Tab-separated table of C-alpha atoms in Angstrom:
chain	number	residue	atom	x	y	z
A	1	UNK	CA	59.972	-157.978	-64.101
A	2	UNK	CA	61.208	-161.587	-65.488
A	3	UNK	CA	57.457	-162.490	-65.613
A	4	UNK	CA	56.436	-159.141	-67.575
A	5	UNK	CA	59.479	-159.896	-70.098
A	6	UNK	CA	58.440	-163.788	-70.203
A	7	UNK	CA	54.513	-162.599	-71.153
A	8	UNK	CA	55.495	-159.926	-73.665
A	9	UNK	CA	58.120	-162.378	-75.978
A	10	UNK	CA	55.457	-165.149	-75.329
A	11	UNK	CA	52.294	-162.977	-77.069
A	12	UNK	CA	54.794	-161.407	-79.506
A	13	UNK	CA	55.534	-165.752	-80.587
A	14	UNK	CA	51.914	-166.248	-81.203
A	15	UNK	CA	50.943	-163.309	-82.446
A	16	UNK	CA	54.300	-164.314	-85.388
A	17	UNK	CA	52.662	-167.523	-85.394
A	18	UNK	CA	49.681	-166.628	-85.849
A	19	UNK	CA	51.093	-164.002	-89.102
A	20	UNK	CA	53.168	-166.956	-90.415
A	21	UNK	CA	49.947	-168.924	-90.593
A	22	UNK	CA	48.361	-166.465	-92.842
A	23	UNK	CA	51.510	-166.206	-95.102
A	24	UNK	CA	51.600	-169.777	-95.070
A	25	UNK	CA	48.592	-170.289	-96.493
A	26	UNK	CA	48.347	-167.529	-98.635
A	27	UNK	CA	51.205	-168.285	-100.382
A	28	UNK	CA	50.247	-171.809	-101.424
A	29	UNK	CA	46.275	-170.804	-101.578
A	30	UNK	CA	47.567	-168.686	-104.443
A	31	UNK	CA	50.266	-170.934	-106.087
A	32	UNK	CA	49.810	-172.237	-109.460
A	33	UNK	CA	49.068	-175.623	-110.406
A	34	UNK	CA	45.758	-177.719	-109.255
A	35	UNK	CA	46.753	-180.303	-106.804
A	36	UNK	CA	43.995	-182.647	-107.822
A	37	UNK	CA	46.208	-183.707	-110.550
A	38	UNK	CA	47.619	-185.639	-107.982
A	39	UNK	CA	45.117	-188.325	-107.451
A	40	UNK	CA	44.389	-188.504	-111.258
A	41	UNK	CA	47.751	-189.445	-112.585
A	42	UNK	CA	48.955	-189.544	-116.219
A	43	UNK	CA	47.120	-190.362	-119.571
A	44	UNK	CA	44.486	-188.372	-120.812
A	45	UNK	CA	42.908	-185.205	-119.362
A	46	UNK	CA	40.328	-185.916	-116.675
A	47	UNK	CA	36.679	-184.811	-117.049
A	48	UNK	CA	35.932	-181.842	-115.370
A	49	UNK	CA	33.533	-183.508	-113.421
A	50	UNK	CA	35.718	-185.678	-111.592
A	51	UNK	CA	38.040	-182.589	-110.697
A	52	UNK	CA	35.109	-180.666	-109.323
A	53	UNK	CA	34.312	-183.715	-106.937
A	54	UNK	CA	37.960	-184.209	-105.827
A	55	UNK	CA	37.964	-180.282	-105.540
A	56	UNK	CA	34.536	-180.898	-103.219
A	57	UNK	CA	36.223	-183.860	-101.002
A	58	UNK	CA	39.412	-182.082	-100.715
A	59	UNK	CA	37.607	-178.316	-100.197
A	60	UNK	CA	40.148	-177.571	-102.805
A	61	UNK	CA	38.090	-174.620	-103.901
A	62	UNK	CA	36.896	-173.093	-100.449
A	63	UNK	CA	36.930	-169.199	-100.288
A	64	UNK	CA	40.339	-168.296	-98.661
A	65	UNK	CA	38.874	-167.217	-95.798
A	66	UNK	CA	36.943	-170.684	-94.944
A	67	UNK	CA	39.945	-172.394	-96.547
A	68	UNK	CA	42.357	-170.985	-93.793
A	69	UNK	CA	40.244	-171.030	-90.710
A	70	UNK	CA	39.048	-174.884	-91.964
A	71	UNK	CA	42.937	-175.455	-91.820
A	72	UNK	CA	44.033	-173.426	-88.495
A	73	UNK	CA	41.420	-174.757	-86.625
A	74	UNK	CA	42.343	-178.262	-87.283
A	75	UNK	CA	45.969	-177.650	-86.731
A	76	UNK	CA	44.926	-176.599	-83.480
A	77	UNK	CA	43.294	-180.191	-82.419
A	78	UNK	CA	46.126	-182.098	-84.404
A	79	UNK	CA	44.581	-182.687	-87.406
A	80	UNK	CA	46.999	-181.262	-90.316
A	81	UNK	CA	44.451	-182.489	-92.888
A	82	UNK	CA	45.186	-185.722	-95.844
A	83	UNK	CA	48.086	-185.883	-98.118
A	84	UNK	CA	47.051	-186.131	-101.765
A	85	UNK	CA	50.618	-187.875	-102.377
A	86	UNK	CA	50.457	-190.482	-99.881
A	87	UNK	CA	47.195	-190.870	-99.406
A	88	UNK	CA	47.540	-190.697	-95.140
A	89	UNK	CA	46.843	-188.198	-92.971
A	90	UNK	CA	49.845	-185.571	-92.870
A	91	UNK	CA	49.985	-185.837	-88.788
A	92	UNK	CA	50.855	-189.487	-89.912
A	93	UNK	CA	53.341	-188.405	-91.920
A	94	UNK	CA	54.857	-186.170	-89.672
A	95	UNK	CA	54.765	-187.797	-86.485
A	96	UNK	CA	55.953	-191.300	-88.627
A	97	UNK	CA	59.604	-189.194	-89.431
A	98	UNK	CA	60.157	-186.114	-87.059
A	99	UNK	CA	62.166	-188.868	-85.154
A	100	UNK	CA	64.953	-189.243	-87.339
A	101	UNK	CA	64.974	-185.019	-87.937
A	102	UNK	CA	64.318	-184.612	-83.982
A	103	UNK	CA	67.674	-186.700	-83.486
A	104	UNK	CA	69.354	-184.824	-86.450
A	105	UNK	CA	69.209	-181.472	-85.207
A	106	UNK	CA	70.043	-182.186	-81.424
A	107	UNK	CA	73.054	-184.282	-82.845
A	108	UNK	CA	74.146	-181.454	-85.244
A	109	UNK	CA	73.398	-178.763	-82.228
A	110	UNK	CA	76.060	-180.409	-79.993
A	111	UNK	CA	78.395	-180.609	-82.464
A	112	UNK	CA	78.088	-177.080	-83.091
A	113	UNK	CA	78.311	-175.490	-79.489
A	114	UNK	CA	80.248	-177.712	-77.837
A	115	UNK	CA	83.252	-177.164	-80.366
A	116	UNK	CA	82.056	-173.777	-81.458
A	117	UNK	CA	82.145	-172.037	-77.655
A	118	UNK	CA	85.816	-174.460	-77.618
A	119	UNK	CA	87.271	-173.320	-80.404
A	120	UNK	CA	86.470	-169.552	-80.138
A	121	UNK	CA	87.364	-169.005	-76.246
A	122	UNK	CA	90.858	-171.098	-76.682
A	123	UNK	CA	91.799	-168.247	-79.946
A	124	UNK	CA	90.675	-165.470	-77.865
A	125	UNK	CA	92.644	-166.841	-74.740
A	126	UNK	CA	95.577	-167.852	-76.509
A	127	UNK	CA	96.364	-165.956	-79.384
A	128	UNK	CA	98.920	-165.837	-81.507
A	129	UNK	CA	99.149	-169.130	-83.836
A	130	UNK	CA	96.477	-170.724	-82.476
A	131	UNK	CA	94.347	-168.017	-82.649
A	132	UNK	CA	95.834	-167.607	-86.471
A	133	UNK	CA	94.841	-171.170	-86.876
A	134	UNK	CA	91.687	-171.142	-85.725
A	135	UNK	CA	90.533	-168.159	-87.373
A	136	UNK	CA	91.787	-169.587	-91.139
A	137	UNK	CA	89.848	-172.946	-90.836
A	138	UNK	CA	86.730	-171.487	-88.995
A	139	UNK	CA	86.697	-168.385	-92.062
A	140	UNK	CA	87.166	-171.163	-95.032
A	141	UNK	CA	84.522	-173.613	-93.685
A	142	UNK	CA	82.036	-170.780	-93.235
A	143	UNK	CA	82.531	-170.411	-96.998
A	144	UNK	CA	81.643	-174.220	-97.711
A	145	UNK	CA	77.878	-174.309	-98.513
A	146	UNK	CA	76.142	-177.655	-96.729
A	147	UNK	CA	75.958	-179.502	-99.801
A	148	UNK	CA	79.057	-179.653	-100.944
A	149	UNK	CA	79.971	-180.579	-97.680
A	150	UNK	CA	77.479	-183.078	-97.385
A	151	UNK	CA	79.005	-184.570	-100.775
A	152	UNK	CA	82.737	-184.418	-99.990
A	153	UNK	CA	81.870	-185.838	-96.191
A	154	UNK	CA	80.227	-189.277	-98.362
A	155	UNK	CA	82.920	-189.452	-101.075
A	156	UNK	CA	85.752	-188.812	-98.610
A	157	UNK	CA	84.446	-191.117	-95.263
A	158	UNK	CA	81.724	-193.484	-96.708
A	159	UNK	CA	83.023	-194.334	-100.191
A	160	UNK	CA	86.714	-194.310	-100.012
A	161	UNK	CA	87.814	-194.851	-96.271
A	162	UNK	CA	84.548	-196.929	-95.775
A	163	UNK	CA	84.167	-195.217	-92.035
A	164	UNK	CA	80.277	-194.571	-91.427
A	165	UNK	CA	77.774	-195.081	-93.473
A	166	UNK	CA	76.237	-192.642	-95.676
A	167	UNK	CA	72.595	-194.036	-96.477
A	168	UNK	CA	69.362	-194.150	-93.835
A	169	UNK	CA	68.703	-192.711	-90.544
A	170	UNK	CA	69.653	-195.948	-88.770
A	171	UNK	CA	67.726	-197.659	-85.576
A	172	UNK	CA	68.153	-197.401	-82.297
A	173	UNK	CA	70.203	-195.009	-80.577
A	174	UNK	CA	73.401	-196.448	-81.283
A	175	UNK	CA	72.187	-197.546	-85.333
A	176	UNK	CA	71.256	-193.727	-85.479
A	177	UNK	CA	74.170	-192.315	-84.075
A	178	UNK	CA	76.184	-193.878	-86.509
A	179	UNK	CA	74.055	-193.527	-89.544
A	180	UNK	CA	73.108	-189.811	-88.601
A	181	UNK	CA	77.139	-188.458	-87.800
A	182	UNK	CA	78.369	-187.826	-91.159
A	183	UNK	CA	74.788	-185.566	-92.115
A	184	UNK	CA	75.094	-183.996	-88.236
A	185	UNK	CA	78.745	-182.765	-89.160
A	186	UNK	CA	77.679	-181.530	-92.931
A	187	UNK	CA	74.933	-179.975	-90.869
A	188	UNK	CA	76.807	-178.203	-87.869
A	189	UNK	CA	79.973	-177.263	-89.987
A	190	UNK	CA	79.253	-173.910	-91.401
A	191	UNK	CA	77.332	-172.943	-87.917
A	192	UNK	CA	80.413	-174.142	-85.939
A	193	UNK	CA	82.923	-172.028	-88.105
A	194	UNK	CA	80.143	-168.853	-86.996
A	195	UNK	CA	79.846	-169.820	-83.577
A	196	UNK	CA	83.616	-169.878	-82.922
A	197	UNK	CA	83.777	-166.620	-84.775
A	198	UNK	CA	81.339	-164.846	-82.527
A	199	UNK	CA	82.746	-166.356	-79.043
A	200	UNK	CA	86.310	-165.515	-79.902
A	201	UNK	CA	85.343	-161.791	-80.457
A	202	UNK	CA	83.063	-161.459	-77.081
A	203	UNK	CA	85.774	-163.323	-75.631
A	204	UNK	CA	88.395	-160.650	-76.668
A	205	UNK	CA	86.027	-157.963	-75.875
A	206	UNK	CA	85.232	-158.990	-72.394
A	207	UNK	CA	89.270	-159.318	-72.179
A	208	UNK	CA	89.685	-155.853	-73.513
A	209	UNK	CA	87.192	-154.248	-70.971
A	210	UNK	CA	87.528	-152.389	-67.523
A	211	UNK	CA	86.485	-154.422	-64.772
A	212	UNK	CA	88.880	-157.010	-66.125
A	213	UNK	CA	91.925	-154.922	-65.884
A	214	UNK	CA	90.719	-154.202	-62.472
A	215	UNK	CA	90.667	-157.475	-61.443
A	216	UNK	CA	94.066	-158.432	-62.813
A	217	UNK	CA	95.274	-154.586	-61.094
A	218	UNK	CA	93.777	-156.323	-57.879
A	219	UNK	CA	96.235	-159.777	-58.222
A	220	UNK	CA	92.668	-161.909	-58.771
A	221	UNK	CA	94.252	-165.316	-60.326
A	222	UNK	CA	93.747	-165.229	-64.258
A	223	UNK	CA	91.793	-168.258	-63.963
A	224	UNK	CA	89.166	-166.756	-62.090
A	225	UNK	CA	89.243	-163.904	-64.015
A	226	UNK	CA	88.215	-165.985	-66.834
A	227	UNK	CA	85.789	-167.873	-65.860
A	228	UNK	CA	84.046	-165.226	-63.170
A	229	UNK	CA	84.593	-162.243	-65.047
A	230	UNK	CA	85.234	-162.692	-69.197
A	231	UNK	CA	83.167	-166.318	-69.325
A	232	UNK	CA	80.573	-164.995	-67.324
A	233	UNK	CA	79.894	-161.811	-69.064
A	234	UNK	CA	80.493	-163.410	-72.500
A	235	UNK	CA	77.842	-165.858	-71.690
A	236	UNK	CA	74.883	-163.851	-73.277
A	237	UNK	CA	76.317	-163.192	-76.739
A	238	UNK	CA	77.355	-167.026	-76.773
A	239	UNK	CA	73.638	-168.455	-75.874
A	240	UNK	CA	72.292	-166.176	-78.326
A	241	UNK	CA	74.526	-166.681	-81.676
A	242	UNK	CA	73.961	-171.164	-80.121
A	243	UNK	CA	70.585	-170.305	-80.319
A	244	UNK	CA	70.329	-168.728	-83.828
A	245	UNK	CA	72.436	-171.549	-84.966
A	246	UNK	CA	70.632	-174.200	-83.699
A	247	UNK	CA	67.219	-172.657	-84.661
A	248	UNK	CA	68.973	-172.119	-88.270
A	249	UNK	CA	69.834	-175.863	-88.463
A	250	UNK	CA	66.017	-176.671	-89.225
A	251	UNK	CA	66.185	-174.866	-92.844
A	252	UNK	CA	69.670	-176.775	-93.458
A	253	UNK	CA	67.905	-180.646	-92.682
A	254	UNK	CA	66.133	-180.471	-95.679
A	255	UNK	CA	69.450	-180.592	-97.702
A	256	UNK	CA	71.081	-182.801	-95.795
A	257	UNK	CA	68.364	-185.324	-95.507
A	258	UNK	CA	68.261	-185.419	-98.916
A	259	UNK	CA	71.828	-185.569	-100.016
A	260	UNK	CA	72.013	-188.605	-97.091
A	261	UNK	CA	68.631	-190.567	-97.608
A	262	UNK	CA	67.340	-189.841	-94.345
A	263	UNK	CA	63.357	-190.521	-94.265
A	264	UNK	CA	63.106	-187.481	-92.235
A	265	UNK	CA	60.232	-183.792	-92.505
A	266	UNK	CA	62.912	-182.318	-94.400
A	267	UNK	CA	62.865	-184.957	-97.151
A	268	UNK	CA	59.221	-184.774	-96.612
A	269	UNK	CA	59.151	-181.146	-97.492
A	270	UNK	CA	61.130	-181.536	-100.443
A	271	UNK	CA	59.181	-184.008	-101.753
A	272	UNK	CA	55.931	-182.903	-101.096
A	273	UNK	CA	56.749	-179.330	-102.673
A	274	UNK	CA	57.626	-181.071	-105.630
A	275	UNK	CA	54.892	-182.918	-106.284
A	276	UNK	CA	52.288	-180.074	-105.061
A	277	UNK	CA	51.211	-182.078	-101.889
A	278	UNK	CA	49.652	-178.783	-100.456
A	279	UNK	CA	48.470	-179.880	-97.090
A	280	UNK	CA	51.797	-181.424	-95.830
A	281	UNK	CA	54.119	-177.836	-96.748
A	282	UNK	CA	51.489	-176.016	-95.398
A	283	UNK	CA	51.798	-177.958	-92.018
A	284	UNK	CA	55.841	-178.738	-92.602
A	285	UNK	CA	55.961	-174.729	-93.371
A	286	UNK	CA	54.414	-173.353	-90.670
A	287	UNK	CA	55.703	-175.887	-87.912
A	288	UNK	CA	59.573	-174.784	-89.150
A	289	UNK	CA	58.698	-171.300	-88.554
A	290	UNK	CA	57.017	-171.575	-85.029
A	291	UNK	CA	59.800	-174.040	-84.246
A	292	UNK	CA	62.359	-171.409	-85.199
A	293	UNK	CA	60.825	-168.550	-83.535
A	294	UNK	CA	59.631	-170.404	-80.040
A	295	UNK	CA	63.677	-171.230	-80.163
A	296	UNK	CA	64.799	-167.847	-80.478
A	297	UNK	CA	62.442	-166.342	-77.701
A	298	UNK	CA	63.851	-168.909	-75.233
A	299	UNK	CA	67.311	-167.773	-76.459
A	300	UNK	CA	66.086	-164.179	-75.491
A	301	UNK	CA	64.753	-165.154	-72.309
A	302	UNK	CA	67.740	-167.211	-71.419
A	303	UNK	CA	70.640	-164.855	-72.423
A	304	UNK	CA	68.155	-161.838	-70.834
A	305	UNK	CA	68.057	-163.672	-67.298
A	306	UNK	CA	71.813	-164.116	-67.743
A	307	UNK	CA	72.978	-160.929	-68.320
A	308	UNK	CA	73.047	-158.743	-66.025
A	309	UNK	CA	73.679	-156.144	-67.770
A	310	UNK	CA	70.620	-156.439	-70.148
A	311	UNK	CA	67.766	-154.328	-68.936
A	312	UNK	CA	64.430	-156.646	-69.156
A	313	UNK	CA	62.041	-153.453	-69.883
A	314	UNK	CA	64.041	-152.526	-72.676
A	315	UNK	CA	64.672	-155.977	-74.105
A	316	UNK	CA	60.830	-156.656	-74.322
């Protein structure tokens, strides 16, 4: 059954894939503009006859059809195809910075499950203040959008206290850690704020139900109770509201890369949307959306294999 559920959410990935792909394309096959531009520069208007040769050598004016399978097909054997912008291939480009954005996310994703599952289970276990307390500063950070966070975090702990620097992506694993903690918290704030929200209400809920009360009824220790019985169960809605937020942070590193300097693919988007580099937010586009999806499915597999309760015919 596991391997039937496994099969179905792995064709239902590439068949979004392979959807997102067309979109992808589409979208930016039909944008306005002429990316040729690009290698011209400024000054006067260029002849038409140099545009139709860069439109030749670029296959800038290929029927969609030819356009897209040109592209797809040499996705599929690595090759993403040349920037006009930098003048490199853009599996140069990629490979050159997904590094810094590879270390980024993970960073930010501990930061928000680790404190996120924390924070929630100790209001929903405790109560009272602390779950008073917890609920006021997880609600008013969830309201702080990542780049004002991502400028108070620099003004308050770079500029005036002087703590971690607020430039670059660092080198090494120590050089990164420091350089990348300040973006990795503006990151993982809002998502931590969510995630606590969601674990402290499966945490009540498991609390609140049945076969709890029975076990307490039954004089089982409240510690096991916890963590066989209300952890256990909760453990599903937790790994999937991580796995959304982790899959989320990919959209967010394009901000914060910017705001911090970080030579990074989400700075790489940015700037190549800007300056109409086609063939590197075609590749940047469609990677964040496979990315996000493949994440999600493993969420589903993960939290389906964990709960019990969760029927793997109906899931798929």
């Amino acid at each position: 059954m596991i391997g039937r559920f496994v099969a179905r959410r792995a064709a239902m990935l590439v068949v979004t894939a392979f959807v997102a792909s067309i979109a992808v394309y589409g979208a930016l096959f039909i944008a306005p503009g002429d990316p040729a531009t690009l290698l011209i520069g400024g000054g006067k208007p260029p002849s038409p006859r140099l545009l139709a040769e860069i439109h030749r050598q670029y296959h800038l004016d290929d029927p969609f059809f030819q356009g897209y399978w040109r592209w797809l097909t040499g996705l599929l054997h690595g090759d993403a195809g040349q920037s006009l912008t930098y003048k490199d291939s853009v599996t140069g480009l990629i490979t050159e910075r997904i590094g810094n954005t590879a270390f980024l996310v993970a960073y930010a994703a501990v930061l928000i499950v680790v404190p996120g599952i924390g924070l929630g289970t100790f209001a929903a276990l405790r109560g009272g203040v602390g779950d008073t307390l917890v609920t006021v500063v997880t609600t008013a950070l969830m309201a702080v959008p990542t780049f004002v966070m991502s400028v108070l975090l620099i003004w308050w702990l770079s500029v005036r206290w002087g703590w971690l620097p607020a430039y670059g992506a660092g080198t090494g694993f120590t050089g990164r850690l420091e350089h990348l903690t300040l973006p990795a918290v503006a990151l993982a704030t809002a998502w931590v704020a969510y995630v606590a929200q969601v674990t402290r209400q499966a945490v009540r809920t498991e609390l609140a139900s049945e076969h709890v009360e029975t076990a307490r009824s039954r004089g089982v220790p409240e510690r096991f109770v916890v963590r066989k019985h209300v952890l256990r169960n909760a453990a599903g809605p937790l790994l999937s509201v991580s796995g959304v937020a982790v899959a989320g942070l990919i959209a967010g590193c394009a901000i914060v890369e910017q705001a911090f300097g970080i030579n990074g693919v989400g700075a790489l988007l940015v700037q190549s949307a800007a300056k109409q580099d086609l063939a590197v937010v075609q590749a940047l586009a469609l990677i964040t959306v496979v990315v996000f999806v493949t994440v999600n499915t493993l969420v589903d597999v993960a939290a389906a294999a964990l709960d019990s309760r969760v029927s793997l015919k109906d899931s798929a």
